GROMACS .gro file of N, CA and C in nm:
model
  378
    1UNK      N    1  -0.219  10.357   0.905
    1UNK     CA    2  -0.173  10.391   0.769
    1UNK      C    3  -0.088  10.254   0.728
    2UNK      N    4  -0.037  10.194   0.618
    2UNK     CA    5   0.071  10.067   0.585
    2UNK      C    6   0.185  10.169   0.614
    3UNK      N    7   0.270  10.086   0.682
    3UNK     CA    8   0.413  10.125   0.687
    3UNK      C    9   0.488   9.980   0.668
    4UNK      N   10   0.584   9.967   0.523
    4UNK     CA   11   0.676   9.863   0.536
    4UNK      C   12   0.792   9.914   0.619
    5UNK      N   13   0.870   9.856   0.686
    5UNK     CA   14   0.982   9.847   0.757
    5UNK      C   15   1.106   9.765   0.730
    6UNK      N   16   1.224   9.806   0.697
    6UNK     CA   17   1.303   9.701   0.630
    6UNK      C   18   1.409   9.708   0.712
    7UNK      N   19   1.513   9.549   0.723
    7UNK     CA   20   1.586   9.559   0.842
    7UNK      C   21   1.708   9.447   0.805
    8UNK      N   22   1.802   9.479   0.800
    8UNK     CA   23   1.933   9.366   0.788
    8UNK      C   24   2.034   9.382   0.689
    9UNK      N   25   1.997   9.521   0.662
    9UNK     CA   26   2.092   9.552   0.529
    9UNK      C   27   2.268   9.539   0.619
   10UNK      N   28   2.386   9.589   0.549
   10UNK     CA   29   2.490   9.602   0.582
   10UNK      C   30   2.574   9.604   0.503
   11UNK      N   31   2.698   9.608   0.532
   11UNK     CA   32   2.829   9.586   0.429
   11UNK      C   33   2.915   9.512   0.474
   12UNK      N   34   2.890   9.435   0.378
   12UNK     CA   35   2.988   9.302   0.337
   12UNK      C   36   3.062   9.260   0.233
   13UNK      N   37   3.143   9.167   0.249
   13UNK     CA   38   3.266   9.097   0.174
   13UNK      C   39   3.198   9.052   0.046
   14UNK      N   40   3.238   9.032  -0.065
   14UNK     CA   41   3.181   8.949  -0.180
   14UNK      C   42   3.196   8.810  -0.107
   15UNK      N   43   3.077   8.728  -0.189
   15UNK     CA   44   3.092   8.596  -0.120
   15UNK      C   45   3.030   8.562   0.016
   16UNK      N   46   2.987   8.696   0.078
   16UNK     CA   47   2.903   8.700   0.198
   16UNK      C   48   2.772   8.678   0.194
   17UNK      N   49   2.712   8.660   0.285
   17UNK     CA   50   2.553   8.614   0.316
   17UNK      C   51   2.516   8.785   0.401
   18UNK      N   52   2.375   8.767   0.359
   18UNK     CA   53   2.261   8.868   0.461
   18UNK      C   54   2.169   8.809   0.466
   19UNK      N   55   2.057   8.808   0.586
   19UNK     CA   56   1.927   8.795   0.556
   19UNK      C   57   1.861   8.929   0.625
   20UNK      N   58   1.760   9.011   0.505
   20UNK     CA   59   1.698   9.116   0.534
   20UNK      C   60   1.564   9.057   0.599
   21UNK      N   61   1.486   9.131   0.655
   21UNK     CA   62   1.338   9.149   0.730
   21UNK      C   63   1.264   9.256   0.669
   22UNK      N   64   1.171   9.226   0.706
   22UNK     CA   65   1.040   9.304   0.668
   22UNK      C   66   0.900   9.307   0.705
   23UNK      N   67   0.918   9.422   0.779
   23UNK     CA   68   0.763   9.387   0.869
   23UNK      C   69   0.650   9.515   0.788
   24UNK      N   70   0.554   9.473   0.734
   24UNK     CA   71   0.456   9.602   0.724
   24UNK      C   72   0.329   9.574   0.806
   25UNK      N   73   0.318   9.705   0.860
   25UNK     CA   74   0.280   9.763   0.944
   25UNK      C   75   0.131   9.816   0.957
   26UNK      N   76  -0.011   9.778   0.973
   26UNK     CA   77  -0.109   9.802   0.924
   26UNK      C   78  -0.168   9.792   0.802
   27UNK      N   79  -0.145   9.632   0.807
   27UNK     CA   80  -0.167   9.569   0.690
   27UNK      C   81  -0.209   9.414   0.728
   28UNK      N   82  -0.354   9.374   0.688
   28UNK     CA   83  -0.382   9.204   0.687
   28UNK      C   84  -0.275   9.117   0.601
   29UNK      N   85  -0.160   9.082   0.668
   29UNK     CA   86  -0.039   9.043   0.610
   29UNK      C   87  -0.077   8.939   0.518
   30UNK      N   88  -0.162   8.796   0.528
   30UNK     CA   89  -0.152   8.744   0.461
   30UNK      C   90  -0.292   8.731   0.367
   31UNK      N   91  -0.305   8.801   0.363
   31UNK     CA   92  -0.393   8.860   0.233
   31UNK      C   93  -0.323   8.889   0.102
   32UNK      N   94  -0.233   8.930   0.114
   32UNK     CA   95  -0.124   8.994   0.021
   32UNK      C   96   0.016   8.935  -0.015
   33UNK      N   97   0.033   8.953  -0.164
   33UNK     CA   98   0.161   8.854  -0.237
   33UNK      C   99   0.280   8.962  -0.170
   34UNK      N  100   0.363   8.937  -0.148
   34UNK     CA  101   0.485   9.062  -0.072
   34UNK      C  102   0.603   9.021  -0.189
   35UNK      N  103   0.673   9.136  -0.177
   35UNK     CA  104   0.801   9.154  -0.277
   35UNK      C  105   0.926   9.226  -0.241
   36UNK      N  106   1.040   9.152  -0.275
   36UNK     CA  107   1.169   9.241  -0.270
   36UNK      C  108   1.187   9.326  -0.387
   37UNK      N  109   1.250   9.418  -0.380
   37UNK     CA  110   1.276   9.486  -0.497
   37UNK      C  111   1.395   9.616  -0.450
   38UNK      N  112   1.521   9.649  -0.548
   38UNK     CA  113   1.598   9.699  -0.490
   38UNK      C  114   1.670   9.840  -0.618
   39UNK      N  115   1.733   9.919  -0.574
   39UNK     CA  116   1.724  10.025  -0.633
   39UNK      C  117   1.895  10.044  -0.620
   40UNK      N  118   1.992  10.046  -0.717
   40UNK     CA  119   2.114  10.117  -0.689
   40UNK      C  120   2.099  10.259  -0.762
   41UNK      N  121   2.228  10.309  -0.732
   41UNK     CA  122   2.278  10.475  -0.755
   41UNK      C  123   2.216  10.509  -0.901
   42UNK      N  124   2.190  10.573  -0.913
   42UNK     CA  125   2.126  10.636  -1.093
   42UNK      C  126   2.044  10.500  -1.187
   43UNK      N  127   1.975  10.387  -1.113
   43UNK     CA  128   1.915  10.327  -1.167
   43UNK      C  129   1.798  10.328  -1.118
   44UNK      N  130   1.681  10.229  -1.197
   44UNK     CA  131   1.566  10.201  -1.158
   44UNK      C  132   1.559  10.113  -1.045
   45UNK      N  133   1.437  10.118  -0.983
   45UNK     CA  134   1.417  10.032  -0.879
   45UNK      C  135   1.382   9.920  -0.982
   46UNK      N  136   1.398   9.777  -0.951
   46UNK     CA  137   1.387   9.666  -1.009
   46UNK      C  138   1.359   9.537  -0.911
   47UNK      N  139   1.250   9.468  -0.955
   47UNK     CA  140   1.216   9.348  -0.875
   47UNK      C  141   1.338   9.244  -0.872
   48UNK      N  142   1.354   9.209  -0.741
   48UNK     CA  143   1.465   9.101  -0.689
   48UNK      C  144   1.352   8.992  -0.660
   49UNK      N  145   1.252   8.945  -0.589
   49UNK     CA  146   1.191   8.837  -0.586
   49UNK      C  147   1.038   8.834  -0.531
   50UNK      N  148   0.947   8.780  -0.538
   50UNK     CA  149   0.810   8.792  -0.484
   50UNK      C  150   0.732   8.660  -0.437
   51UNK      N  151   0.664   8.679  -0.367
   51UNK     CA  152   0.599   8.532  -0.283
   51UNK      C  153   0.435   8.540  -0.295
   52UNK      N  154   0.385   8.423  -0.314
   52UNK     CA  155   0.258   8.467  -0.281
   52UNK      C  156   0.198   8.483  -0.138
   53UNK      N  157   0.094   8.508  -0.131
   53UNK     CA  158   0.004   8.456   0.038
   53UNK      C  159   0.055   8.411   0.107
   54UNK      N  160   0.056   8.272   0.046
   54UNK     CA  161   0.105   8.127   0.144
   54UNK      C  162   0.198   8.064   0.108
   55UNK      N  163   0.303   8.118   0.054
   55UNK     CA  164   0.435   8.113   0.037
   55UNK      C  165   0.468   7.991  -0.057
   56UNK      N  166   0.350   7.919  -0.141
   56UNK     CA  167   0.342   7.851  -0.213
   56UNK      C  168   0.451   7.861  -0.345
   57UNK      N  169   0.449   8.002  -0.384
   57UNK     CA  170   0.456   8.033  -0.489
   57UNK      C  171   0.604   8.154  -0.498
   58UNK      N  172   0.678   8.093  -0.559
   58UNK     CA  173   0.775   8.185  -0.572
   58UNK      C  174   0.866   8.227  -0.721
   59UNK      N  175   0.898   8.349  -0.706
   59UNK     CA  176   0.992   8.399  -0.848
   59UNK      C  177   1.106   8.476  -0.792
   60UNK      N  178   1.207   8.482  -0.904
   60UNK     CA  179   1.314   8.571  -0.888
   60UNK      C  180   1.360   8.631  -0.982
   61UNK      N  181   1.398   8.703  -0.995
   61UNK     CA  182   1.523   8.761  -1.086
   61UNK      C  183   1.632   8.675  -1.132
   62UNK      N  184   1.642   8.661  -1.246
   62UNK     CA  185   1.764   8.587  -1.322
   62UNK      C  186   1.879   8.613  -1.276
   63UNK      N  187   1.884   8.756  -1.202
   63UNK     CA  188   2.045   8.791  -1.166
   63UNK      C  189   2.045   8.708  -1.026
   64UNK      N  190   1.962   8.682  -0.933
   64UNK     CA  191   1.991   8.666  -0.837
   64UNK      C  192   1.936   8.495  -0.783
   65UNK      N  193   1.873   8.448  -0.910
   65UNK     CA  194   1.843   8.298  -0.897
   65UNK      C  195   1.958   8.163  -0.859
   66UNK      N  196   1.935   8.116  -0.749
   66UNK     CA  197   2.021   8.004  -0.733
   66UNK      C  198   2.110   8.071  -0.581
   67UNK      N  199   2.096   8.235  -0.538
   67UNK     CA  200   2.160   8.271  -0.452
   67UNK      C  201   2.085   8.338  -0.330
   68UNK      N  202   1.968   8.376  -0.397
   68UNK     CA  203   1.887   8.471  -0.306
   68UNK      C  204   1.732   8.372  -0.274
   69UNK      N  205   1.688   8.357  -0.180
   69UNK     CA  206   1.523   8.283  -0.115
   69UNK      C  207   1.456   8.349  -0.049
   70UNK      N  208   1.352   8.373  -0.074
   70UNK     CA  209   1.261   8.450  -0.040
   70UNK      C  210   1.151   8.373   0.069
   71UNK      N  211   1.112   8.428   0.165
   71UNK     CA  212   1.038   8.362   0.245
   71UNK      C  213   0.954   8.441   0.333
   72UNK      N  214   0.820   8.381   0.357
   72UNK     CA  215   0.746   8.493   0.490
   72UNK      C  216   0.698   8.402   0.573
   73UNK      N  217   0.663   8.436   0.709
   73UNK     CA  218   0.591   8.393   0.816
   73UNK      C  219   0.482   8.472   0.855
   74UNK      N  220   0.355   8.407   0.823
   74UNK     CA  221   0.262   8.483   0.834
   74UNK      C  222   0.171   8.514   0.979
   75UNK      N  223   0.234   8.406   1.049
   75UNK     CA  224   0.205   8.413   1.191
   75UNK      C  225   0.284   8.499   1.271
   76UNK      N  226   0.402   8.527   1.200
   76UNK     CA  227   0.518   8.669   1.283
   76UNK      C  228   0.501   8.792   1.174
   77UNK      N  229   0.425   8.773   1.087
   77UNK     CA  230   0.357   8.871   0.969
   77UNK      C  231   0.502   8.929   0.944
   78UNK      N  232   0.596   8.853   0.890
   78UNK     CA  233   0.776   8.917   0.853
   78UNK      C  234   0.787   8.808   0.745
   79UNK      N  235   0.863   8.943   0.657
   79UNK     CA  236   0.898   8.871   0.523
   79UNK      C  237   1.061   8.882   0.517
   80UNK      N  238   1.119   8.742   0.448
   80UNK     CA  239   1.251   8.769   0.451
   80UNK      C  240   1.323   8.742   0.322
   81UNK      N  241   1.446   8.776   0.304
   81UNK     CA  242   1.485   8.755   0.217
   81UNK      C  243   1.657   8.711   0.266
   82UNK      N  244   1.684   8.587   0.191
   82UNK     CA  245   1.801   8.515   0.245
   82UNK      C  246   1.901   8.550   0.095
   83UNK      N  247   1.987   8.623   0.140
   83UNK     CA  248   2.090   8.637   0.039
   83UNK      C  249   2.261   8.609   0.022
   84UNK      N  250   2.291   8.489  -0.023
   84UNK     CA  251   2.409   8.403  -0.028
   84UNK      C  252   2.505   8.472  -0.157
   85UNK      N  253   2.591   8.448  -0.138
   85UNK     CA  254   2.702   8.457  -0.254
   85UNK      C  255   2.683   8.625  -0.311
   86UNK      N  256   2.707   8.701  -0.204
   86UNK     CA  257   2.651   8.818  -0.231
   86UNK      C  258   2.792   8.890  -0.337
   87UNK      N  259   2.694   8.969  -0.446
   87UNK     CA  260   2.820   9.026  -0.545
   87UNK      C  261   2.842   9.171  -0.533
   88UNK      N  262   2.941   9.246  -0.580
   88UNK     CA  263   2.921   9.390  -0.578
   88UNK      C  264   2.795   9.442  -0.639
   89UNK      N  265   2.774   9.360  -0.781
   89UNK     CA  266   2.654   9.446  -0.820
   89UNK      C  267   2.487   9.430  -0.737
   90UNK      N  268   2.519   9.342  -0.664
   90UNK     CA  269   2.392   9.333  -0.579
   90UNK      C  270   2.402   9.451  -0.482
   91UNK      N  271   2.507   9.521  -0.463
   91UNK     CA  272   2.466   9.650  -0.379
   91UNK      C  273   2.358   9.763  -0.471
   92UNK      N  274   2.278   9.834  -0.336
   92UNK     CA  275   2.141   9.858  -0.371
   92UNK      C  276   2.086   9.886  -0.261
   93UNK      N  277   1.995   9.954  -0.237
   93UNK     CA  278   1.896   9.973  -0.146
   93UNK      C  279   1.766   9.897  -0.162
   94UNK      N  280   1.767   9.841  -0.052
   94UNK     CA  281   1.652   9.704  -0.109
   94UNK      C  282   1.525   9.746   0.003
   95UNK      N  283   1.420   9.731  -0.091
   95UNK     CA  284   1.265   9.771  -0.044
   95UNK      C  285   1.176   9.625  -0.023
   96UNK      N  286   1.083   9.620   0.067
   96UNK     CA  287   0.997   9.552   0.057
   96UNK      C  288   0.848   9.602   0.033
   97UNK      N  289   0.743   9.521  -0.018
   97UNK     CA  290   0.591   9.577  -0.066
   97UNK      C  291   0.519   9.468  -0.076
   98UNK      N  292   0.379   9.510  -0.094
   98UNK     CA  293   0.306   9.414  -0.087
   98UNK      C  294   0.217   9.462  -0.243
   99UNK      N  295   0.145   9.322  -0.252
   99UNK     CA  296   0.065   9.367  -0.380
   99UNK      C  297  -0.085   9.294  -0.387
  100UNK      N  298  -0.178   9.280  -0.490
  100UNK     CA  299  -0.279   9.188  -0.481
  100UNK      C  300  -0.219   9.128  -0.608
  101UNK      N  301  -0.293   9.015  -0.620
  101UNK     CA  302  -0.251   8.919  -0.732
  101UNK      C  303  -0.145   8.843  -0.738
  102UNK      N  304  -0.105   8.746  -0.853
  102UNK     CA  305  -0.007   8.685  -0.805
  102UNK      C  306   0.141   8.764  -0.844
  103UNK      N  307   0.207   8.625  -0.759
  103UNK     CA  308   0.348   8.664  -0.769
  103UNK      C  309   0.395   8.609  -0.914
  104UNK      N  310   0.431   8.690  -0.972
  104UNK     CA  311   0.448   8.672  -1.152
  104UNK      C  312   0.631   8.765  -1.180
  105UNK      N  313   0.642   8.700  -1.285
  105UNK     CA  314   0.734   8.769  -1.355
  105UNK      C  315   0.696   8.930  -1.382
  106UNK      N  316   0.608   8.960  -1.452
  106UNK     CA  317   0.537   9.089  -1.497
  106UNK      C  318   0.524   9.175  -1.350
  107UNK      N  319   0.489   9.098  -1.229
  107UNK     CA  320   0.511   9.176  -1.125
  107UNK      C  321   0.653   9.214  -1.066
  108UNK      N  322   0.750   9.120  -1.079
  108UNK     CA  323   0.903   9.177  -1.035
  108UNK      C  324   0.926   9.299  -1.161
  109UNK      N  325   0.866   9.268  -1.292
  109UNK     CA  326   0.903   9.361  -1.385
  109UNK      C  327   0.823   9.524  -1.402
  110UNK      N  328   0.726   9.521  -1.282
  110UNK     CA  329   0.657   9.619  -1.275
  110UNK      C  330   0.617   9.654  -1.130
  111UNK      N  331   0.668   9.719  -1.052
  111UNK     CA  332   0.671   9.749  -0.949
  111UNK      C  333   0.541   9.811  -0.875
  112UNK      N  334   0.492   9.727  -0.820
  112UNK     CA  335   0.331   9.786  -0.760
  112UNK      C  336   0.337   9.941  -0.696
  113UNK      N  337   0.222   9.999  -0.748
  113UNK     CA  338   0.213  10.168  -0.691
  113UNK      C  339   0.134  10.116  -0.526
  114UNK      N  340   0.225  10.074  -0.440
  114UNK     CA  341   0.178  10.059  -0.299
  114UNK      C  342   0.274  10.153  -0.240
  115UNK      N  343   0.251  10.137  -0.080
  115UNK     CA  344   0.351  10.210   0.007
  115UNK      C  345   0.489  10.127   0.011
  116UNK      N  346   0.546  10.236   0.004
  116UNK     CA  347   0.728  10.212  -0.001
  116UNK      C  348   0.809  10.230   0.140
  117UNK      N  349   0.902  10.139   0.228
  117UNK     CA  350   0.931  10.179   0.349
  117UNK      C  351   1.090  10.259   0.283
  118UNK      N  352   1.151  10.317   0.387
  118UNK     CA  353   1.304  10.373   0.358
  118UNK      C  354   1.364  10.292   0.334
  119UNK      N  355   1.372  10.171   0.308
  119UNK     CA  356   1.468  10.098   0.245
  119UNK      C  357   1.546   9.989   0.336
  120UNK      N  358   1.682   9.924   0.328
  120UNK     CA  359   1.776   9.899   0.380
  120UNK      C  360   1.908   9.892   0.327
  121UNK      N  361   2.021   9.926   0.350
  121UNK     CA  362   2.102   9.932   0.280
  121UNK      C  363   2.179   9.858   0.257
  122UNK      N  364   2.234   9.755   0.117
  122UNK     CA  365   2.297   9.625   0.148
  122UNK      C  366   2.451   9.664   0.042
  123UNK      N  367   2.561   9.684   0.070
  123UNK     CA  368   2.672   9.724  -0.001
  123UNK      C  369   2.779   9.587   0.023
  124UNK      N  370   2.806   9.587  -0.090
  124UNK     CA  371   2.886   9.462  -0.148
  124UNK      C  372   3.022   9.487  -0.171
  125UNK      N  373   3.152   9.464  -0.114
  125UNK     CA  374   3.257   9.485  -0.154
  125UNK      C  375   3.348   9.422  -0.240
  126UNK      N  376   3.397   9.422  -0.344
  126UNK     CA  377   3.504   9.324  -0.402
  126UNK      C  378   3.623   9.293  -0.353
   0.00000   0.00000   0.00000
């Protein structure tokens, strides 16, 4: 069974940094694109960033461009999200998942119908 497992979330002050990690068990890791999504209380899940199977193509939501960096290590079967200059509006539960096809703006706008993990909580105080 495919199981994403996210880690690295924490409580930080505005302006701080975090690095999230994700392992997806039960998946042929480098066959898929990967993405980070987040969901704040009483809001819909939204796309943050995605990366194609070999890391050559990435996309970011406008709200995180220039602050967040997505990367993947296929040898370690791990996805990362480096988050810098964190702001209170970044507070959310962060999830990783996988998908067929390209990493695209549409993929960020439409979360894939795949397996989701428990997420990792990021809380940014002002």
